[in-house]
Amino acid sequence: MKLIFAVVNNDDGNNVCAELIKAGFSVTKMASTGGFLKKGNVTFFTAVEDDKVDEVLEIIKTHSQKRTYHINADLTIGAPVTPMEVTIGGATVFVTDIERFERV
Ligand code: 2BA
């Protein structure tokens, strides 16, 4: 069994969640904040059988857009602010093994 974490853009969160539920997956959705941009994003986690991982990844991929932001980054304290282009996503996904899964 695998645990999939996916960080997606706020604007894609509801859609990704709806599509995962529609496909029959149990999903937990959490409000999160990216450490770099400090913008709100959405983190999902779902525990699935190994043979369902690709299906979940495909749904997340299909419904997560790539977005480009222009920011003024203050990368070093005291240094001048630098204009920067940052591409986010589609989604950042982590897949890990589950040692034990129980509903008690
Ligand atoms: P943020 O940390 O706000 O990062 C937003 C975007 O800024 C990133 O997009 C990446 O393009 C850029 N970025 C991040 N750190 C950077 C740095 N030190 N220098 C230059 N550019 C940087 P994504 O890679 O698509 O990541 C989207 C969000 O996914 C991240 O939001 C963060 O919440 C999460 N994430 C990405 N990689 C992660 C990781 N290794 N561990 C945990 N969360 C991660």
PDB file of C-alpha atoms and ligand atoms in Angstrom:
ATOM      1  CA  MET A   1       0.000   0.000   0.000  1.00  0.00           C
ATOM      2  CA  LYS A   2       1.231   3.534  -0.778  1.00  0.00           C
ATOM      3  CA  LEU A   3       0.653   6.974   0.690  1.00  0.00           C
ATOM      4  CA  ILE A   4       0.488   9.720  -1.913  1.00  0.00           C
ATOM      5  CA  PHE A   5       0.990  13.369  -0.937  1.00  0.00           C
ATOM      6  CA  ALA A   6       0.258  15.960  -3.598  1.00  0.00           C
ATOM      7  CA  VAL A   7       0.760  19.721  -3.329  1.00  0.00           C
ATOM      8  CA  VAL A   8      -1.441  21.504  -5.870  1.00  0.00           C
ATOM      9  CA  ASN A   9      -2.348  25.101  -6.645  1.00  0.00           C
ATOM     10  CA  ASN A  10      -5.266  26.559  -4.667  1.00  0.00           C
ATOM     11  CA  ASP A  11      -7.166  27.155  -7.919  1.00  0.00           C
ATOM     12  CA  ASP A  12      -6.945  23.448  -8.845  1.00  0.00           C
ATOM     13  CA  GLY A  13      -7.676  22.061  -5.382  1.00  0.00           C
ATOM     14  CA  ASN A  14     -11.447  21.628  -5.618  1.00  0.00           C
ATOM     15  CA  ASN A  15     -11.271  20.110  -9.080  1.00  0.00           C
ATOM     16  CA  VAL A  16      -8.534  17.598  -8.197  1.00  0.00           C
ATOM     17  CA  CYS A  17     -10.426  16.630  -5.044  1.00  0.00           C
ATOM     18  CA  ALA A  18     -13.727  16.167  -6.899  1.00  0.00           C
ATOM     19  CA  GLU A  19     -12.093  14.015  -9.591  1.00  0.00           C
ATOM     20  CA  LEU A  20     -10.337  11.776  -7.044  1.00  0.00           C
ATOM     21  CA  ILE A  21     -13.598  11.271  -5.131  1.00  0.00           C
ATOM     22  CA  LYS A  22     -15.467  10.607  -8.390  1.00  0.00           C
ATOM     23  CA  ALA A  23     -12.912   7.885  -9.206  1.00  0.00           C
ATOM     24  CA  GLY A  24     -13.595   6.251  -5.836  1.00  0.00           C
ATOM     25  CA  PHE A  25     -10.565   7.318  -3.770  1.00  0.00           C
ATOM     26  CA  SER A  26     -10.634   8.411  -0.127  1.00  0.00           C
ATOM     27  CA  VAL A  27      -8.915  11.755   0.127  1.00  0.00           C
ATOM     28  CA  THR A  28      -7.866  14.147   2.878  1.00  0.00           C
ATOM     29  CA  LYS A  29      -7.410  17.740   1.804  1.00  0.00           C
ATOM     30  CA  MET A  30      -5.391  20.223   3.865  1.00  0.00           C
ATOM     31  CA  ALA A  31      -4.826  23.932   3.483  1.00  0.00           C
ATOM     32  CA  SER A  32      -1.085  24.520   3.200  1.00  0.00           C
ATOM     33  CA  THR A  33       1.371  27.290   2.382  1.00  0.00           C
ATOM     34  CA  GLY A  34       4.388  27.102   0.091  1.00  0.00           C
ATOM     35  CA  GLY A  35       7.571  27.944   1.964  1.00  0.00           C
ATOM     36  CA  PHE A  36       9.131  29.833  -0.941  1.00  0.00           C
ATOM     37  CA  LEU A  37       6.276  31.990  -2.268  1.00  0.00           C
ATOM     38  CA  LYS A  38       4.319  31.949   1.019  1.00  0.00           C
ATOM     39  CA  LYS A  39       1.140  31.559  -1.055  1.00  0.00           C
ATOM     40  CA  GLY A  40      -1.694  29.256  -0.093  1.00  0.00           C
ATOM     41  CA  ASN A  41      -1.772  25.868  -1.789  1.00  0.00           C
ATOM     42  CA  VAL A  42      -3.595  22.596  -1.141  1.00  0.00           C
ATOM     43  CA  THR A  43      -2.044  19.339   0.036  1.00  0.00           C
ATOM     44  CA  PHE A  44      -3.902  16.069  -0.499  1.00  0.00           C
ATOM     45  CA  PHE A  45      -3.117  12.721   0.943  1.00  0.00           C
ATOM     46  CA  THR A  46      -4.587   9.437  -0.075  1.00  0.00           C
ATOM     47  CA  ALA A  47      -3.692   5.835   0.811  1.00  0.00           C
ATOM     48  CA  VAL A  48      -4.137   3.411  -2.071  1.00  0.00           C
ATOM     49  CA  GLU A  49      -3.207  -0.075  -3.197  1.00  0.00           C
ATOM     50  CA  ASP A  50       0.045  -0.186  -5.196  1.00  0.00           C
ATOM     51  CA  ASP A  51      -1.750  -0.853  -8.471  1.00  0.00           C
ATOM     52  CA  LYS A  52      -3.839   2.344  -8.085  1.00  0.00           C
ATOM     53  CA  VAL A  53      -0.905   4.772  -7.776  1.00  0.00           C
ATOM     54  CA  ASP A  54      -0.664   5.497 -11.506  1.00  0.00           C
ATOM     55  CA  GLU A  55      -4.398   6.176 -11.740  1.00  0.00           C
ATOM     56  CA  VAL A  56      -4.204   8.710  -8.895  1.00  0.00           C
ATOM     57  CA  LEU A  57      -1.143  10.389 -10.431  1.00  0.00           C
ATOM     58  CA  GLU A  58      -2.881  10.635 -13.793  1.00  0.00           C
ATOM     59  CA  ILE A  59      -5.938  12.337 -12.245  1.00  0.00           C
ATOM     60  CA  ILE A  60      -3.748  14.811 -10.342  1.00  0.00           C
ATOM     61  CA  LYS A  61      -1.664  15.500 -13.465  1.00  0.00           C
ATOM     62  CA  THR A  62      -4.687  16.005 -15.707  1.00  0.00           C
ATOM     63  CA  HIS A  63      -6.307  18.537 -13.377  1.00  0.00           C
ATOM     64  CA  SER A  64      -3.246  20.517 -12.201  1.00  0.00           C
ATOM     65  CA  GLN A  65      -2.140  23.439 -14.334  1.00  0.00           C
ATOM     66  CA  LYS A  66       1.339  24.888 -14.684  1.00  0.00           C
ATOM     67  CA  ARG A  67       1.370  28.588 -13.709  1.00  0.00           C
ATOM     68  CA  THR A  68       3.965  31.311 -14.039  1.00  0.00           C
ATOM     69  CA  TYR A  69       4.311  34.081 -11.455  1.00  0.00           C
ATOM     70  CA  HIS A  70       6.478  37.173 -11.514  1.00  0.00           C
ATOM     71  CA  ILE A  71       7.757  38.034  -8.077  1.00  0.00           C
ATOM     72  CA  ASN A  72      10.178  40.429  -6.495  1.00  0.00           C
ATOM     73  CA  ALA A  73      12.382  38.118  -4.479  1.00  0.00           C
ATOM     74  CA  ASP A  74      14.314  39.277  -1.445  1.00  0.00           C
ATOM     75  CA  LEU A  75      16.753  36.363  -1.573  1.00  0.00           C
ATOM     76  CA  THR A  76      19.402  37.717   0.796  1.00  0.00           C
ATOM     77  CA  ILE A  77      18.827  40.024   3.743  1.00  0.00           C
ATOM     78  CA  GLY A  78      20.080  43.484   2.826  1.00  0.00           C
ATOM     79  CA  ALA A  79      20.502  42.662  -0.892  1.00  0.00           C
ATOM     80  CA  PRO A  80      18.422  44.489  -3.522  1.00  0.00           C
ATOM     81  CA  VAL A  81      15.064  42.949  -4.434  1.00  0.00           C
ATOM     82  CA  THR A  82      15.402  40.866  -7.619  1.00  0.00           C
ATOM     83  CA  PRO A  83      12.579  40.393 -10.184  1.00  0.00           C
ATOM     84  CA  MET A  84      12.135  36.682 -10.795  1.00  0.00           C
ATOM     85  CA  GLU A  85       9.893  34.390 -12.856  1.00  0.00           C
ATOM     86  CA  VAL A  86       8.693  31.296 -11.016  1.00  0.00           C
ATOM     87  CA  THR A  87       6.838  28.367 -12.588  1.00  0.00           C
ATOM     88  CA  ILE A  88       4.641  26.408 -10.191  1.00  0.00           C
ATOM     89  CA  GLY A  89       3.379  22.932 -10.733  1.00  0.00           C
ATOM     90  CA  GLY A  90       1.297  21.334 -12.116  1.00  0.00           C
ATOM     91  CA  ALA A  91       1.633  19.370  -8.846  1.00  0.00           C
ATOM     92  CA  THR A  92       4.415  18.234  -6.519  1.00  0.00           C
ATOM     93  CA  VAL A  93       3.817  14.600  -5.633  1.00  0.00           C
ATOM     94  CA  PHE A  94       5.437  12.281  -3.081  1.00  0.00           C
ATOM     95  CA  VAL A  95       4.738   8.539  -2.990  1.00  0.00           C
ATOM     96  CA  THR A  96       5.801   6.552   0.085  1.00  0.00           C
ATOM     97  CA  ASP A  97       5.304   3.020   1.407  1.00  0.00           C
ATOM     98  CA  ILE A  98       2.770   2.467   4.169  1.00  0.00           C
ATOM     99  CA  GLU A  99       4.059   0.110   6.849  1.00  0.00           C
ATOM    100  CA  ARG A 100       0.700  -0.311   8.526  1.00  0.00           C
ATOM    101  CA  PHE A 101      -2.822   0.928   7.806  1.00  0.00           C
ATOM    102  CA  GLU A 102      -5.636   0.519  10.301  1.00  0.00           C
ATOM    103  CA  ARG A 103      -9.049   1.929  11.073  1.00  0.00           C
ATOM    104  CA  VAL A 104      -9.526   1.448  14.803  1.00  0.00           C
TER     105      VAL A 104
HETATM  106  P1  2BA B   1       6.604  27.092  -2.772  1.00  0.00           P
HETATM  107  O1  2BA B   1       7.610  26.631  -1.769  1.00  0.00           O
HETATM  108  O2  2BA B   1       5.904  28.385  -2.495  1.00  0.00           O
HETATM  109  O3  2BA B   1       7.336  27.153  -4.193  1.00  0.00           O
HETATM  110  C1  2BA B   1       6.672  27.681  -5.323  1.00  0.00           C
HETATM  111  C2  2BA B   1       7.548  27.575  -6.553  1.00  0.00           C
HETATM  112  O4  2BA B   1       8.709  28.390  -6.353  1.00  0.00           O
HETATM  113  C3  2BA B   1       8.072  26.171  -6.808  1.00  0.00           C
HETATM  114  O5  2BA B   1       7.131  25.457  -7.595  1.00  0.00           O
HETATM  115  C4  2BA B   1       9.378  26.430  -7.548  1.00  0.00           C
HETATM  116  O6  2BA B   1       9.160  26.675  -8.939  1.00  0.00           O
HETATM  117  C5  2BA B   1       9.848  27.748  -6.951  1.00  0.00           C
HETATM  118  N1  2BA B   1      10.831  27.562  -5.888  1.00  0.00           N
HETATM  119  C6  2BA B   1      10.674  26.923  -4.707  1.00  0.00           C
HETATM  120  N2  2BA B   1      11.784  27.009  -3.950  1.00  0.00           N
HETATM  121  C7  2BA B   1      12.671  27.743  -4.675  1.00  0.00           C
HETATM  122  C8  2BA B   1      14.005  28.210  -4.448  1.00  0.00           C
HETATM  123  N3  2BA B   1      14.655  27.927  -3.309  1.00  0.00           N
HETATM  124  N4  2BA B   1      14.610  28.928  -5.444  1.00  0.00           N
HETATM  125  C9  2BA B   1      13.973  29.223  -6.583  1.00  0.00           C
HETATM  126  N5  2BA B   1      12.692  28.822  -6.857  1.00  0.00           N
HETATM  127  C10 2BA B   1      12.055  28.096  -5.926  1.00  0.00           C
HETATM  128  P2  2BA B   1       6.933  23.904  -7.392  1.00  0.00           P
HETATM  129  O7  2BA B   1       8.260  23.221  -7.429  1.00  0.00           O
HETATM  130  O8  2BA B   1       5.904  23.475  -8.378  1.00  0.00           O
HETATM  131  O9  2BA B   1       6.383  23.720  -5.904  1.00  0.00           O
HETATM  132  C11 2BA B   1       5.052  24.101  -5.561  1.00  0.00           C
HETATM  133  C12 2BA B   1       4.841  23.925  -4.068  1.00  0.00           C
HETATM  134  O10 2BA B   1       5.026  22.521  -3.763  1.00  0.00           O
HETATM  135  C13 2BA B   1       5.861  24.632  -3.169  1.00  0.00           C
HETATM  136  O11 2BA B   1       5.467  25.977  -2.958  1.00  0.00           O
HETATM  137  C14 2BA B   1       5.803  23.804  -1.897  1.00  0.00           C
HETATM  138  O12 2BA B   1       4.625  24.116  -1.146  1.00  0.00           O
HETATM  139  C15 2BA B   1       5.616  22.388  -2.461  1.00  0.00           C
HETATM  140  N6  2BA B   1       6.913  21.700  -2.631  1.00  0.00           N
HETATM  141  C16 2BA B   1       7.706  21.699  -3.729  1.00  0.00           C
HETATM  142  N7  2BA B   1       8.804  20.944  -3.539  1.00  0.00           N
HETATM  143  C17 2BA B   1       8.717  20.460  -2.292  1.00  0.00           C
HETATM  144  C18 2BA B   1       9.559  19.610  -1.490  1.00  0.00           C
HETATM  145  N8  2BA B   1      10.730  19.104  -1.958  1.00  0.00           N
HETATM  146  N9  2BA B   1       9.152  19.310  -0.232  1.00  0.00           N
HETATM  147  C19 2BA B   1       7.980  19.808   0.272  1.00  0.00           C
HETATM  148  N10 2BA B   1       7.127  20.612  -0.440  1.00  0.00           N
HETATM  149  C20 2BA B   1       7.504  20.931  -1.698  1.00  0.00           C
END
